[in-house]
CSV table of C-alpha atoms in Angstrom, one decimal:
chain,number,residue,atom,x,y,z
A,284,MET,CA,-49.7,-41.9,27.4
A,285,ALA,CA,-52.6,-42.0,25.0
A,286,ASN,CA,-52.8,-43.5,21.6
A,287,THR,CA,-55.1,-42.6,18.7
A,288,ILE,CA,-57.2,-45.6,17.7
A,289,TYR,CA,-59.4,-45.9,14.6
A,290,THR,CA,-62.7,-47.8,13.9
A,291,ALA,CA,-64.8,-47.6,10.8
A,292,ARG,CA,-68.6,-47.9,10.8
A,293,GLN,CA,-70.8,-48.6,7.8
A,294,PRO,CA,-74.6,-47.8,8.2
A,295,ILE,CA,-77.3,-50.4,7.4
A,296,PHE,CA,-80.5,-49.1,6.0
A,297,ASN,CA,-84.1,-50.4,5.9
A,298,ARG,CA,-86.5,-50.2,3.0
A,299,LYS,CA,-87.3,-46.6,3.9
A,300,GLN,CA,-83.6,-45.8,3.7
A,301,ASN,CA,-83.4,-45.1,7.4
A,302,VAL,CA,-80.3,-46.2,9.4
A,303,VAL,CA,-81.2,-49.1,11.6
A,304,ALA,CA,-77.7,-50.4,12.6
A,305,TYR,CA,-74.0,-50.1,12.0
A,306,GLU,CA,-71.4,-52.6,11.0
A,307,LEU,CA,-68.1,-51.9,12.9
A,308,LEU,CA,-64.9,-52.5,11.0
A,309,PHE,CA,-61.4,-52.8,12.3
A,310,ARG,CA,-58.9,-50.2,11.1
A,311,ASP,CA,-55.2,-49.9,12.0
A,312,GLY,CA,-54.7,-46.3,11.1
A,313,PRO,CA,-56.3,-43.3,9.4
A,314,GLU,CA,-56.5,-45.0,6.1
A,315,ASN,CA,-60.0,-46.4,5.6
A,316,ILE,CA,-58.8,-49.9,4.6
A,317,PHE,CA,-58.5,-53.3,6.4
A,318,PRO,CA,-54.8,-53.9,7.2
A,319,GLU,CA,-53.3,-56.9,5.4
A,320,ASN,CA,-51.1,-58.1,8.3
A,321,VAL,CA,-53.9,-58.7,10.7
A,322,ASP,CA,-56.0,-61.9,10.8
A,323,ALA,CA,-59.7,-61.9,11.5
A,324,THR,CA,-59.4,-63.1,15.1
A,325,GLN,CA,-56.9,-60.4,16.0
A,326,ALA,CA,-59.0,-57.8,14.3
A,327,THR,CA,-62.1,-58.8,16.3
A,328,SER,CA,-60.2,-58.9,19.6
A,329,ARG,CA,-58.8,-55.4,19.1
A,330,LEU,CA,-62.1,-54.0,17.8
A,331,LEU,CA,-63.9,-55.2,21.0
A,332,VAL,CA,-61.2,-53.8,23.2
A,333,ARG,CA,-61.2,-50.4,21.4
A,334,THR,CA,-65.0,-50.1,21.3
A,335,HIS,CA,-67.0,-52.0,23.9
A,336,PHE,CA,-64.2,-51.9,26.5
A,337,SER,CA,-63.2,-48.3,25.9
A,338,GLN,CA,-65.8,-45.7,25.1
A,339,GLY,CA,-68.6,-48.1,24.6
A,340,LEU,CA,-70.4,-49.4,21.5
A,341,GLU,CA,-73.2,-46.8,21.9
A,342,ALA,CA,-70.8,-43.9,21.4
A,343,ILE,CA,-70.0,-45.2,17.9
A,344,THR,CA,-73.4,-46.5,16.9
A,345,ASN,CA,-75.7,-43.8,18.3
A,346,ASN,CA,-77.4,-46.5,20.4
A,347,LYS,CA,-78.2,-48.6,17.4
A,348,PRO,CA,-77.2,-52.3,17.1
A,349,ALA,CA,-73.6,-53.0,16.1
A,350,LEU,CA,-72.8,-55.8,13.7
A,351,ILE,CA,-69.4,-57.3,14.6
A,352,ASN,CA,-67.5,-59.9,12.6
A,353,PHE,CA,-66.5,-63.1,14.4
A,354,SER,CA,-64.1,-65.8,13.2
A,355,GLU,CA,-64.4,-69.5,14.0
A,356,LYS,CA,-61.8,-69.2,16.7
A,357,CYS,CA,-63.6,-66.2,18.3
A,358,ILE,CA,-66.9,-68.1,18.3
A,359,LEU,CA,-65.4,-71.2,19.9
A,360,LYS,CA,-63.7,-69.1,22.5
A,361,GLU,CA,-67.1,-67.7,23.3
A,362,LEU,CA,-66.0,-64.1,22.8
A,363,PRO,CA,-69.5,-63.0,21.8
A,364,LEU,CA,-70.7,-63.7,25.4
A,365,LEU,CA,-68.5,-60.8,26.5
A,366,LEU,CA,-70.9,-58.4,24.7
A,367,PRO,CA,-74.4,-57.3,25.8
A,368,LYS,CA,-77.0,-59.2,23.7
A,369,ASN,CA,-79.2,-56.1,23.2
A,370,LYS,CA,-76.4,-54.0,21.6
A,371,VAL,CA,-74.8,-56.4,19.1
A,372,VAL,CA,-75.5,-58.8,16.2
A,373,ILE,CA,-73.0,-61.6,16.0
A,374,GLU,CA,-71.8,-61.6,12.3
A,375,VAL,CA,-70.3,-65.0,11.4
A,376,LEU,CA,-67.7,-64.7,8.8
A,377,GLU,CA,-68.0,-66.6,5.5
A,378,CYS,CA,-64.9,-68.6,6.2
A,379,VAL,CA,-66.5,-70.3,9.2
A,380,GLU,CA,-67.4,-74.0,8.5
A,381,PRO,CA,-70.8,-75.4,9.5
A,382,THR,CA,-69.4,-77.9,12.0
A,383,GLY,CA,-71.0,-79.6,15.0
A,384,LYS,CA,-69.1,-77.4,17.4
A,385,ILE,CA,-70.2,-74.2,15.7
A,386,LEU,CA,-73.8,-75.4,15.7
A,387,GLU,CA,-73.6,-75.9,19.5
A,388,MET,CA,-72.4,-72.4,19.8
A,389,PHE,CA,-75.2,-71.1,17.6
A,390,LYS,CA,-77.7,-72.8,20.0
A,391,LYS,CA,-75.9,-71.4,23.0
A,392,LEU,CA,-75.9,-67.9,21.7
A,393,TYR,CA,-79.5,-68.1,20.4
A,394,HIS,CA,-80.9,-69.4,23.7
A,395,ALA,CA,-78.9,-66.7,25.5
A,396,GLY,CA,-80.8,-64.1,23.5
A,397,TYR,CA,-78.2,-63.1,20.9
A,398,HIS,CA,-79.0,-62.3,17.2
A,399,ILE,CA,-76.8,-64.1,14.7
A,400,ALA,CA,-76.0,-63.1,11.1
A,401,LEU,CA,-74.3,-65.0,8.3
A,402,ASP,CA,-71.9,-62.7,6.4
A,403,ASP,CA,-71.3,-63.0,2.6
A,404,PHE,CA,-73.5,-66.1,2.5
A,405,VAL,CA,-73.2,-68.6,-0.2
A,406,PHE,CA,-75.9,-71.3,0.0
A,407,ASP,CA,-74.8,-74.7,1.2
A,408,PRO,CA,-77.2,-77.5,2.4
A,409,ASP,CA,-74.8,-78.1,5.3
A,410,TRP,CA,-76.1,-74.8,6.8
A,411,GLN,CA,-79.7,-76.1,6.9
A,412,PRO,CA,-79.6,-77.0,10.7
A,413,PHE,CA,-78.3,-73.5,11.5
A,414,PHE,CA,-81.1,-71.5,9.9
A,415,LYS,CA,-83.5,-71.7,12.8
A,416,TYR,CA,-81.0,-69.9,15.0
A,417,VAL,CA,-80.1,-67.2,12.4
A,418,LYS,CA,-81.7,-63.7,12.5
A,419,LEU,CA,-80.1,-62.2,9.4
A,420,VAL,CA,-78.4,-63.5,6.2
A,421,LYS,CA,-76.2,-61.1,4.2
A,422,PHE,CA,-75.7,-61.6,0.4
A,423,ASP,CA,-72.9,-59.9,-1.5
A,424,MET,CA,-74.5,-58.3,-4.5
A,425,GLN,CA,-71.2,-58.2,-6.3
A,426,ASN,CA,-70.9,-61.9,-6.3
A,427,THR,CA,-74.5,-63.1,-6.2
A,428,ARG,CA,-77.1,-62.8,-9.0
A,429,ILE,CA,-80.4,-61.3,-7.9
A,430,ASP,CA,-82.4,-64.4,-9.1
A,431,THR,CA,-80.0,-66.7,-7.3
A,432,ALA,CA,-80.3,-64.7,-4.1
A,433,GLN,CA,-84.1,-64.8,-4.3
A,434,GLN,CA,-84.0,-68.6,-4.7
A,435,HIS,CA,-81.8,-69.0,-1.7
A,436,MET,CA,-84.0,-66.7,0.4
A,437,GLU,CA,-87.0,-68.8,-0.4
A,438,GLN,CA,-85.1,-72.0,0.7
A,439,ILE,CA,-84.0,-70.3,4.0
A,440,ARG,CA,-87.5,-69.2,4.7
A,441,ARG,CA,-88.7,-72.8,4.8
A,442,TYR,CA,-86.6,-73.3,7.9
A,443,SER,CA,-86.8,-69.9,9.5
A,444,LYS,CA,-89.8,-67.7,8.9
A,445,ASN,CA,-88.4,-64.9,11.1
A,446,CYS,CA,-85.1,-64.6,9.2
A,447,ARG,CA,-84.3,-61.3,7.5
A,448,PHE,CA,-82.1,-60.6,4.5
A,449,LEU,CA,-79.5,-57.9,3.8
A,450,ALA,CA,-78.1,-56.9,0.4
A,451,GLU,CA,-74.5,-55.7,0.9
A,452,LYS,CA,-72.2,-54.0,-1.6
A,453,VAL,CA,-75.1,-52.1,-3.2
A,454,GLU,CA,-73.2,-49.8,-5.4
A,455,ASP,CA,-75.9,-47.8,-7.3
A,456,HIS,CA,-79.6,-46.9,-7.5
A,457,LEU,CA,-80.4,-49.7,-10.0
A,458,MET,CA,-78.9,-52.3,-7.8
A,459,PHE,CA,-80.9,-51.0,-4.8
A,460,GLU,CA,-84.2,-51.1,-6.8
A,461,GLN,CA,-83.4,-54.7,-7.9
A,462,ALA,CA,-82.6,-55.8,-4.4
A,463,GLU,CA,-85.7,-54.1,-3.0
A,464,ALA,CA,-87.9,-55.8,-5.6
A,465,ALA,CA,-86.3,-59.1,-4.8
A,466,GLY,CA,-87.5,-58.9,-1.2
A,467,PHE,CA,-84.4,-57.8,0.8
A,468,ASN,CA,-85.2,-56.2,4.1
A,469,PHE,CA,-81.9,-54.2,4.6
A,470,PHE,CA,-79.2,-52.7,2.5
A,471,GLN,CA,-75.6,-51.7,2.8
A,472,GLY,CA,-73.1,-50.3,0.3
A,473,TYR,CA,-71.4,-47.3,-1.3
A,474,PHE,CA,-74.7,-46.2,-2.9
A,475,PHE,CA,-75.8,-45.2,0.6
A,476,CYS,CA,-72.5,-44.4,2.4
A,477,LYS,CA,-68.9,-45.4,2.5
A,478,PRO,CA,-67.5,-46.6,5.8
A,479,GLU,CA,-67.0,-43.6,8.1
A,480,MET,CA,-63.9,-43.3,10.2
A,481,TYR,CA,-64.1,-42.9,13.9
A,482,ALA,CA,-61.0,-41.8,15.8
A,483,SER,CA,-60.6,-41.7,19.6
A,484,ASN,CA,-57.9,-41.8,22.2
A,485,GLU,CA,-57.0,-44.7,24.4
A,486,ILE,CA,-54.7,-44.9,27.4
A,487,GLU,CA,-51.7,-47.1,26.7
A,488,SER,CA,-51.4,-50.2,28.8
A,489,ASN,CA,-48.3,-51.3,30.6
A,490,LYS,CA,-47.1,-54.4,28.6
A,491,ARG,CA,-45.2,-55.8,31.6
A,492,ILE,CA,-48.4,-55.9,33.5
A,493,LEU,CA,-50.2,-57.5,30.6
A,494,ILE,CA,-47.5,-60.2,30.4
A,495,ALA,CA,-47.8,-60.9,34.1
A,496,LEU,CA,-51.6,-61.2,33.7
A,497,TYR,CA,-51.0,-63.6,30.8
A,498,LYS,CA,-48.9,-65.7,33.0
A,499,GLU,CA,-51.6,-65.8,35.7
A,500,LEU,CA,-54.2,-66.8,33.0
A,501,MET,CA,-52.2,-69.9,32.3
A,502,ARG,CA,-52.5,-71.2,35.9
A,503,GLU,CA,-55.1,-73.9,36.6
A,504,GLU,CA,-56.5,-71.7,39.4
A,505,LEU,CA,-56.6,-68.0,39.1
A,506,ASN,CA,-54.9,-66.0,41.9
A,507,PHE,CA,-57.5,-63.2,42.3
A,508,LEU,CA,-55.3,-61.3,44.7
A,509,LYS,CA,-52.5,-61.0,42.2
A,510,ILE,CA,-54.9,-60.2,39.3
A,511,THR,CA,-56.5,-57.4,41.4
A,512,GLN,CA,-53.0,-55.9,42.1
A,513,TYR,CA,-52.2,-55.9,38.4
A,514,PHE,CA,-55.5,-54.3,37.4
A,515,GLU,CA,-55.0,-51.7,40.1
A,516,GLN,CA,-51.6,-50.8,38.7
A,517,ASP,CA,-52.9,-50.1,35.2
A,518,LEU,CA,-55.4,-47.3,34.5
A,519,ASN,CA,-56.4,-48.6,31.1
A,520,LEU,CA,-57.1,-52.1,32.4
A,521,SER,CA,-59.1,-50.8,35.4
A,522,TYR,CA,-61.2,-48.6,33.1
A,523,LYS,CA,-61.9,-51.4,30.7
A,524,LEU,CA,-62.8,-53.8,33.6
A,525,LEU,CA,-65.3,-51.3,35.0
A,526,ARG,CA,-66.7,-50.6,31.5
A,527,PHE,CA,-67.3,-54.3,31.0
A,528,ILE,CA,-68.9,-54.6,34.5
A,529,ASN,CA,-71.3,-51.8,33.7
A,530,SER,CA,-72.0,-52.7,30.0
A,531,GLY,CA,-75.4,-54.2,30.7
A,532,LEU,CA,-74.2,-57.8,30.2
A,533,LEU,CA,-74.3,-58.6,33.9
A,534,PRO,CA,-77.1,-58.1,36.4
A,535,ILE,CA,-75.5,-55.5,38.6
A,536,THR,CA,-77.4,-54.8,41.8
A,537,GLN,CA,-75.0,-52.4,43.3
A,538,LYS,CA,-72.2,-50.1,42.1
A,539,MET,CA,-68.7,-51.6,42.2
A,540,GLN,CA,-66.7,-49.6,44.7
A,541,SER,CA,-63.3,-51.4,44.1
A,542,ILE,CA,-61.4,-53.3,41.5
A,543,ARG,CA,-61.3,-56.3,43.8
A,544,LYS,CA,-65.0,-56.5,44.1
A,545,ALA,CA,-65.4,-56.2,40.4
A,546,ILE,CA,-63.0,-59.1,39.8
A,547,VAL,CA,-64.5,-61.3,42.4
A,548,TYR,CA,-68.0,-60.5,41.0
A,549,LEU,CA,-67.0,-61.6,37.5
A,550,GLY,CA,-65.9,-65.1,38.7
A,551,GLU,CA,-63.2,-67.3,37.1
A,552,ASN,CA,-64.8,-68.1,33.7
A,553,GLU,CA,-65.7,-64.5,32.8
A,554,MET,CA,-62.4,-63.3,34.1
A,555,ARG,CA,-60.4,-65.8,32.0
A,556,ARG,CA,-62.2,-64.7,28.9
A,557,LEU,CA,-61.7,-61.0,29.7
A,558,ILE,CA,-58.0,-61.4,30.5
A,559,ALA,CA,-57.4,-63.5,27.3
A,560,LEU,CA,-59.1,-60.8,25.2
A,561,LEU,CA,-57.3,-57.9,26.8
A,562,THR,CA,-53.8,-59.4,26.8
A,563,THR,CA,-53.7,-60.9,23.3
A,564,SER,CA,-55.3,-57.9,21.7
A,565,VAL,CA,-52.7,-55.6,23.1
A,566,LEU,CA,-49.6,-57.8,23.2
A,567,SER,CA,-50.0,-58.9,19.6
A,568,TYR,CA,-50.4,-55.4,18.4
A,569,ASP,CA,-47.8,-54.8,15.6
A,570,LYS,CA,-46.2,-58.1,16.6
A,571,PRO,CA,-46.6,-61.5,15.1
A,572,ARG,CA,-49.0,-63.5,17.2
A,573,GLU,CA,-46.5,-66.4,16.9
A,574,LEU,CA,-44.2,-64.6,19.4
A,575,ILE,CA,-46.8,-65.1,22.2
A,576,ARG,CA,-47.3,-68.8,21.1
A,577,LEU,CA,-43.6,-69.4,21.0
A,578,ALA,CA,-43.1,-68.0,24.5
A,579,THR,CA,-45.9,-70.1,25.8
A,580,ILE,CA,-44.4,-73.3,24.3
A,581,ARG,CA,-41.0,-72.4,25.7
A,582,ALA,CA,-42.5,-71.9,29.2
A,583,ARG,CA,-44.1,-75.3,29.3
A,584,PHE,CA,-41.1,-77.1,27.7
A,585,CYS,CA,-38.7,-75.7,30.3
A,586,GLU,CA,-41.1,-76.6,33.1
A,587,LEU,CA,-41.4,-80.2,31.9
A,588,MET,CA,-37.7,-80.6,31.5
A,589,VAL,CA,-36.6,-79.1,34.8
A,590,LYS,CA,-39.5,-80.8,36.7
A,591,ARG,CA,-37.9,-84.2,36.0
A,592,HIS,CA,-34.4,-83.1,36.9
A,593,THR,CA,-34.9,-80.5,39.6
A,594,PRO,CA,-38.6,-80.4,40.7
A,595,GLN,CA,-38.2,-77.5,43.1
A,596,LEU,CA,-37.2,-75.2,40.2
A,597,LYS,CA,-40.1,-76.0,37.8
A,598,GLU,CA,-41.9,-72.7,38.5
A,599,HIS,CA,-38.8,-70.7,37.9
A,600,ALA,CA,-38.2,-72.6,34.7
A,601,PHE,CA,-41.7,-71.9,33.5
A,602,LEU,CA,-41.2,-68.1,34.0
A,603,ALA,CA,-37.8,-68.2,32.3
A,604,GLY,CA,-39.2,-69.7,29.2
A,605,LEU,CA,-42.2,-67.4,29.2
A,606,PHE,CA,-40.0,-64.3,29.6
A,607,SER,CA,-37.3,-65.4,27.2
A,608,LEU,CA,-38.9,-63.3,24.3
A,609,LEU,CA,-39.7,-60.2,26.3
A,610,ASP,CA,-37.1,-58.2,24.4
A,611,ALA,CA,-38.7,-59.0,21.1
A,612,ILE,CA,-42.2,-58.3,22.4
A,613,LEU,CA,-41.4,-55.0,24.1
A,614,ASP,CA,-38.7,-53.8,21.8
A,615,GLN,CA,-36.3,-53.2,24.7
A,616,PRO,CA,-33.1,-54.8,25.9
A,617,LEU,CA,-33.9,-57.8,28.1
A,618,GLU,CA,-31.6,-56.7,30.9
A,619,GLN,CA,-33.4,-53.3,31.1
A,620,ILE,CA,-36.8,-55.1,31.3
A,621,LEU,CA,-35.7,-57.6,34.0
A,622,ASP,CA,-34.5,-54.7,36.2
A,623,ASN,CA,-38.1,-53.7,36.6
A,624,LEU,CA,-39.5,-57.2,37.4
A,625,PRO,CA,-39.4,-58.9,40.8
A,626,LEU,CA,-37.9,-62.1,39.4
A,627,SER,CA,-35.8,-64.7,41.3
A,628,GLU,CA,-32.0,-64.9,40.8
A,629,GLU,CA,-32.4,-68.3,39.1
A,630,ILE,CA,-34.6,-66.8,36.4
A,631,VAL,CA,-32.5,-63.7,35.8
A,632,GLU,CA,-29.3,-65.9,35.7
A,633,ALA,CA,-30.9,-68.2,33.1
A,634,LEU,CA,-32.0,-65.3,30.9
A,635,THR,CA,-28.8,-63.2,31.1
A,636,THR,CA,-25.8,-65.4,31.8
A,637,HIS,CA,-24.1,-68.5,30.4
A,638,HIS,CA,-24.0,-70.3,33.7
A,639,GLN,CA,-24.9,-73.9,33.3
A,640,THR,CA,-27.9,-74.1,35.6
A,641,PRO,CA,-30.7,-76.6,35.0
A,642,ILE,CA,-33.0,-73.7,33.8
A,643,LYS,CA,-30.3,-72.4,31.5
A,644,ILE,CA,-29.8,-75.8,30.0
A,645,ALA,CA,-33.5,-76.3,29.4
A,646,LEU,CA,-33.8,-72.9,27.8
A,647,THR,CA,-30.8,-73.5,25.5
A,648,THR,CA,-32.1,-76.9,24.6
A,649,ILE,CA,-35.5,-75.5,23.4
A,650,LYS,CA,-33.7,-72.7,21.4
A,651,LEU,CA,-31.5,-75.3,19.7
A,652,TYR,CA,-34.4,-77.5,18.9
A,653,GLU,CA,-36.3,-74.5,17.4
A,654,GLN,CA,-33.3,-73.9,15.2
A,655,GLY,CA,-33.2,-77.5,13.9
A,656,SER,CA,-29.8,-78.1,15.4
A,657,TRP,CA,-30.5,-81.7,16.3
A,658,HIS,CA,-26.9,-82.7,17.2
A,659,LEU,CA,-26.4,-79.7,19.5
A,660,THR,CA,-29.8,-80.2,21.0
A,661,THR,CA,-28.9,-83.8,21.9
A,662,ILE,CA,-25.6,-82.7,23.5
A,663,GLU,CA,-27.3,-80.0,25.5
A,664,ALA,CA,-30.1,-82.2,26.7
A,665,MET,CA,-27.8,-84.9,27.9
A,666,LYS,CA,-26.5,-82.5,30.5
A,667,LEU,CA,-29.9,-83.1,32.3
A,668,ARG,CA,-29.9,-86.8,31.3
A,669,PHE,CA,-32.4,-86.2,28.5
A,670,SER,CA,-32.3,-88.1,25.3
A,671,TYR,CA,-33.3,-86.6,22.0
A,672,ASP,CA,-36.5,-88.6,22.1
A,673,ASP,CA,-37.2,-87.1,25.5
A,674,VAL,CA,-36.8,-83.6,24.1
A,675,CYS,CA,-39.2,-84.4,21.2
A,676,SER,CA,-41.7,-85.7,23.7
A,677,CYS,CA,-41.5,-82.6,25.9
A,678,TYR,CA,-41.8,-80.4,22.9
A,679,LYS,CA,-45.0,-82.2,21.7
A,680,GLN,CA,-46.5,-82.0,25.2
A,681,ALA,CA,-45.7,-78.2,25.2
A,682,ILE,CA,-47.4,-77.7,21.9
A,683,ASP,CA,-50.5,-79.7,22.9
A,684,TRP,CA,-50.6,-77.7,26.1
A,685,MET,CA,-50.4,-74.4,24.2
A,686,HIS,CA,-53.2,-75.5,21.9
A,687,ASN,CA,-55.4,-76.6,24.8
A,688,PHE,CA,-54.8,-73.3,26.5
A,689,GLU,CA,-55.7,-71.3,23.4
A,690,SER,CA,-58.9,-73.2,23.0
A,691,CYS,CA,-60.0,-72.6,26.6
């Protein structure tokens, strides 16, 4: 099955009013507006999957550079490194704080050959150490006076002679003339062109396979054989993998003749970033991202609780917790979903019956704890000789583990 997906692009012009690049903008439907229910990190993840990993950036930008927005989380997760440096400009959103960690990522991206832009920039002295790594600074002409922008451009030039400046939200000819006279190099806004909608079709991925991949991603060591099998079962994933391999990011010396060779060639670090991007961008589509987080916390909690009581069942407990929200994620009855998954009897029993197994007790305990039923939580946990303090400790460890996993 194919889905229609939408992307908007807004051209960027030079002083001769020639198009030199495009800013790519996430859209959730045919309406040319940014959806309110999508955060910046999700928007970037989906945008990358729909463009670079589908038809390719060049198909949308006519082989011109693409400016793509990145949130702080996207930058710290090193998602820009999944893109070819000669095709993109890393546009850092205005909400990103100038921290030491971000500075280290600026240095890493700069030395790797990427161009970095600061979006909707408002001058702050804390950004001074960053300027030497920045290629482009964008000023919002609706919120910044021309003389103020000029002053800030002069300050930035003291630290970066090669930095260029873009006036965005240029709405009329007078504003263009003023920005041009002020020394701006590039221009963007409704005076030139409104964002253009770009529609294309994308093969729908099997969400069960994506969930299985997400589970593999959380292991300390990747099982390349299993990951290969999952990719081979999903046309969309296979296509995106090969698009990524041949995107120009990696020094390919020979054509990839199999999915297995492509996965092995990428290696563990690149594979982790790619799987994380693919799974979260698709699984979180039209679903609260918190569902994925909650399932991850449940998985780790059940593993920790059962490990202490019945160590041999800890792997089963982990999967039971992870799959306990599949019905909400896939919008299907849980029993129907489980019929199509090769799960052990212990897992299916914990998810579909009231039998008091160690896994079922752990799963019930975490659900009661989530609901704030402290008394019932204590009663349930005591069945595995856990105190309420033990439950709180496991829950905290599970949350910490989830946060560490998300920041990998």
